[in-house]
Coordinates of C-alpha atoms in Angstrom, one line a residue:
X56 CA -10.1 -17.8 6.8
X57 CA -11.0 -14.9 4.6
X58 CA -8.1 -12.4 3.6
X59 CA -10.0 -9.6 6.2
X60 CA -8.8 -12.0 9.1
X61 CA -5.4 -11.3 8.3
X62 CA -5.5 -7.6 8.1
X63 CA -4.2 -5.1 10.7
X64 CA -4.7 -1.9 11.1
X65 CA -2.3 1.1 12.0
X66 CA -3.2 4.5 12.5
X67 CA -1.6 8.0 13.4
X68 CA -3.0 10.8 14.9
X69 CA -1.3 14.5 14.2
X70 CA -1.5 17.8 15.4
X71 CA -0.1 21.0 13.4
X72 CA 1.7 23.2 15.9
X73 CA 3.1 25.3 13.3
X74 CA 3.2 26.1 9.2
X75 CA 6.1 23.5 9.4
X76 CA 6.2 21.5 12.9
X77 CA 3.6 18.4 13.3
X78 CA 3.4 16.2 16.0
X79 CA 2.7 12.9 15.3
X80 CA 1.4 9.8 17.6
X81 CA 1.7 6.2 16.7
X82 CA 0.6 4.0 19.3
X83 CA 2.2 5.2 22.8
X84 CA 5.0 7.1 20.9
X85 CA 5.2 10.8 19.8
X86 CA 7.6 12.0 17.2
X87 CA 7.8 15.8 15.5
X88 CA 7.9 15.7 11.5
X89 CA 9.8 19.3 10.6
X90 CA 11.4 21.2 7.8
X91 CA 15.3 22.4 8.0
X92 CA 15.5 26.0 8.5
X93 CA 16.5 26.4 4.8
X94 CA 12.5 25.6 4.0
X95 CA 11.2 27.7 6.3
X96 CA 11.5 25.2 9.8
X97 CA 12.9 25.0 13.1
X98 CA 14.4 22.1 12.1
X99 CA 13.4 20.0 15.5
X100 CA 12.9 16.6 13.4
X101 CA 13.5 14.7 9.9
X102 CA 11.3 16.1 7.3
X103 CA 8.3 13.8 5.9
X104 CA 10.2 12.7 3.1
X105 CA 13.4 11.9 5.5
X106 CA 10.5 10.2 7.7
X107 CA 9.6 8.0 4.7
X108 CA 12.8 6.7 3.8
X109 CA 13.5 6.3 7.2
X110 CA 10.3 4.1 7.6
X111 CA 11.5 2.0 4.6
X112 CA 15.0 1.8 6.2
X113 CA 13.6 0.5 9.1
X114 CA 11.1 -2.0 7.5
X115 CA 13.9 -3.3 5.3
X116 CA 15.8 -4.3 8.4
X117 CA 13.1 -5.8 10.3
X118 CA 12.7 -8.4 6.7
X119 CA 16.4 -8.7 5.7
X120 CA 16.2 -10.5 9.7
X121 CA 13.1 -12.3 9.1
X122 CA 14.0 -13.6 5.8
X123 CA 17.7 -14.3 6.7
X124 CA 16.1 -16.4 10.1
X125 CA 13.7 -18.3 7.9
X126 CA 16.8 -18.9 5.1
X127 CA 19.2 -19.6 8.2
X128 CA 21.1 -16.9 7.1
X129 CA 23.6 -15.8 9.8
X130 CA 23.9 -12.1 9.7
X131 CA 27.2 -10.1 11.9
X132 CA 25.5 -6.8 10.7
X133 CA 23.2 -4.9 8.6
X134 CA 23.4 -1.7 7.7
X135 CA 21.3 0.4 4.7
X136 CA 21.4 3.7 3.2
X137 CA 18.5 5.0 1.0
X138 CA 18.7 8.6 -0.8
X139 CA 16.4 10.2 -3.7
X140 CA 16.2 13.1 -5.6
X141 CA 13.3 15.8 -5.5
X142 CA 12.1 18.3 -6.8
X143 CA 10.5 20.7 -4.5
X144 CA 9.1 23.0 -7.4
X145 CA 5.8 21.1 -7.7
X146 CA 5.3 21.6 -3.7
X147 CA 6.3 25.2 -3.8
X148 CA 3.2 26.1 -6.2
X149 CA 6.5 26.7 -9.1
X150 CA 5.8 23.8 -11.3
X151 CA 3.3 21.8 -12.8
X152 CA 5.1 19.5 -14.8
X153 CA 7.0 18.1 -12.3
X154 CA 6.4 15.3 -9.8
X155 CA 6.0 16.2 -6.1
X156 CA 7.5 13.4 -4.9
X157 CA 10.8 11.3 -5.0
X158 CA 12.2 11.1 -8.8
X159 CA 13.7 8.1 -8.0
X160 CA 15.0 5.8 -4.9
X161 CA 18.3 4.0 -4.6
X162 CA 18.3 1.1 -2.1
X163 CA 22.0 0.0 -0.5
X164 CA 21.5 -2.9 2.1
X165 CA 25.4 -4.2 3.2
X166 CA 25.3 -7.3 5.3
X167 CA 28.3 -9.0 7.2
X168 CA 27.7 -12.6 6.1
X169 CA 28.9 -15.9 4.9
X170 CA 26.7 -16.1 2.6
X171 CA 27.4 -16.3 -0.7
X172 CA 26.7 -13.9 -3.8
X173 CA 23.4 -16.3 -4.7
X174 CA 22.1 -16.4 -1.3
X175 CA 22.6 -12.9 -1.1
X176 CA 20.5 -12.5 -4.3
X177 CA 17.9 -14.6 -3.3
X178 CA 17.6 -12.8 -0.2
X179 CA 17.4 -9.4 -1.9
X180 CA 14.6 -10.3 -4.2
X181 CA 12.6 -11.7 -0.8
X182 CA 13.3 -8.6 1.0
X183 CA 12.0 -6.2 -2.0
X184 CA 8.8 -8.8 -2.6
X185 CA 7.9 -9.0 1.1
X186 CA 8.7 -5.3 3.1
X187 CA 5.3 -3.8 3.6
X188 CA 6.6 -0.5 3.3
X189 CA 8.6 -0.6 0.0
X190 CA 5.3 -2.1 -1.5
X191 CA 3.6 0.9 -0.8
X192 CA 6.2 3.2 -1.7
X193 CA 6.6 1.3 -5.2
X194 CA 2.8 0.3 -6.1
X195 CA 0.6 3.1 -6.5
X196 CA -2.1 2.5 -3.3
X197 CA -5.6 3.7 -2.7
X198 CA -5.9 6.7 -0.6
X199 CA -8.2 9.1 0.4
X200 CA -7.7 12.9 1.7
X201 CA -10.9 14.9 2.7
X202 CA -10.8 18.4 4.4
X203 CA -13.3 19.0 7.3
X204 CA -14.1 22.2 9.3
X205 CA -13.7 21.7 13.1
X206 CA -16.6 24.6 13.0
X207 CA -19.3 22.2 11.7

């Protein structure tokens, strides 16, 4: 079986509805993607970069589980907290030498557990090596963004 047989694709379709508000639709879901009213929104949703973060939150919990199943890892709870720094200069059309994104990301993940500080290691090392979405946020990936008039 090559490596293509095990690839899945995801996809999201958006539509601007303002300078700030997007909505966005992921399979049968809709969500809005908005600024805080300090940056010019309405604030009716997380911002892209809360979005992110959130998406990474939410992969890391789906993997701490899967890992912790596979290591028979008994888990009471799980809860994590991500925050980052940024600059919004470079955005903003202030800055060049700046970057646009995230300076930097801390990762807290607390579990309720027996297990011991090792495990707990072990676990965390899995967790970073195997969530889809901290992969792309800490490897540079491919991408590709054209611009095309709805006129042509």
């Amino acid at each position: 079986m090559s490596e293509a047989d095990h690839v899945e694709r995801f996809a999201v379709s958006a539509e601007s509805k303002s300078e700030t508000k997007t909505v966005v639709e992921a399979r049968d879901f809709e969500f809005v993607v908005d600024e805080p009213a300090a940056l010019g929104g309405t604030n009716s949703g997380p911002n892209p970069v809360e979005y992110l973060i959130g998406a990474w939150a939410g992969c890391l919990n789906v993997v701490v589980h899967t890992v912790s199943e596979e290591r028979g890892i008994d888990l009471d709870s799980v809860e994590i907290e991500i925050q980052g720094d940024l600059d919004p200069r470079k955005f903003l059309g202030a800055a060049e030498d700046v970057r646009a994104g995230y300076q930097e990301l801390q990762v807290k993940i607390e579990v309720e557990s027996d297990a011991d500080e090792d495990t707990l290691d072990a676990l965390s090392a899995a967790v970073e090596e195997r969530c889809p979405v901290g992969d792309n946020i800490g490897n540079p990936t491919p991408t590709n963004v054209t611009i095309e008039s709805l006129d042509a």
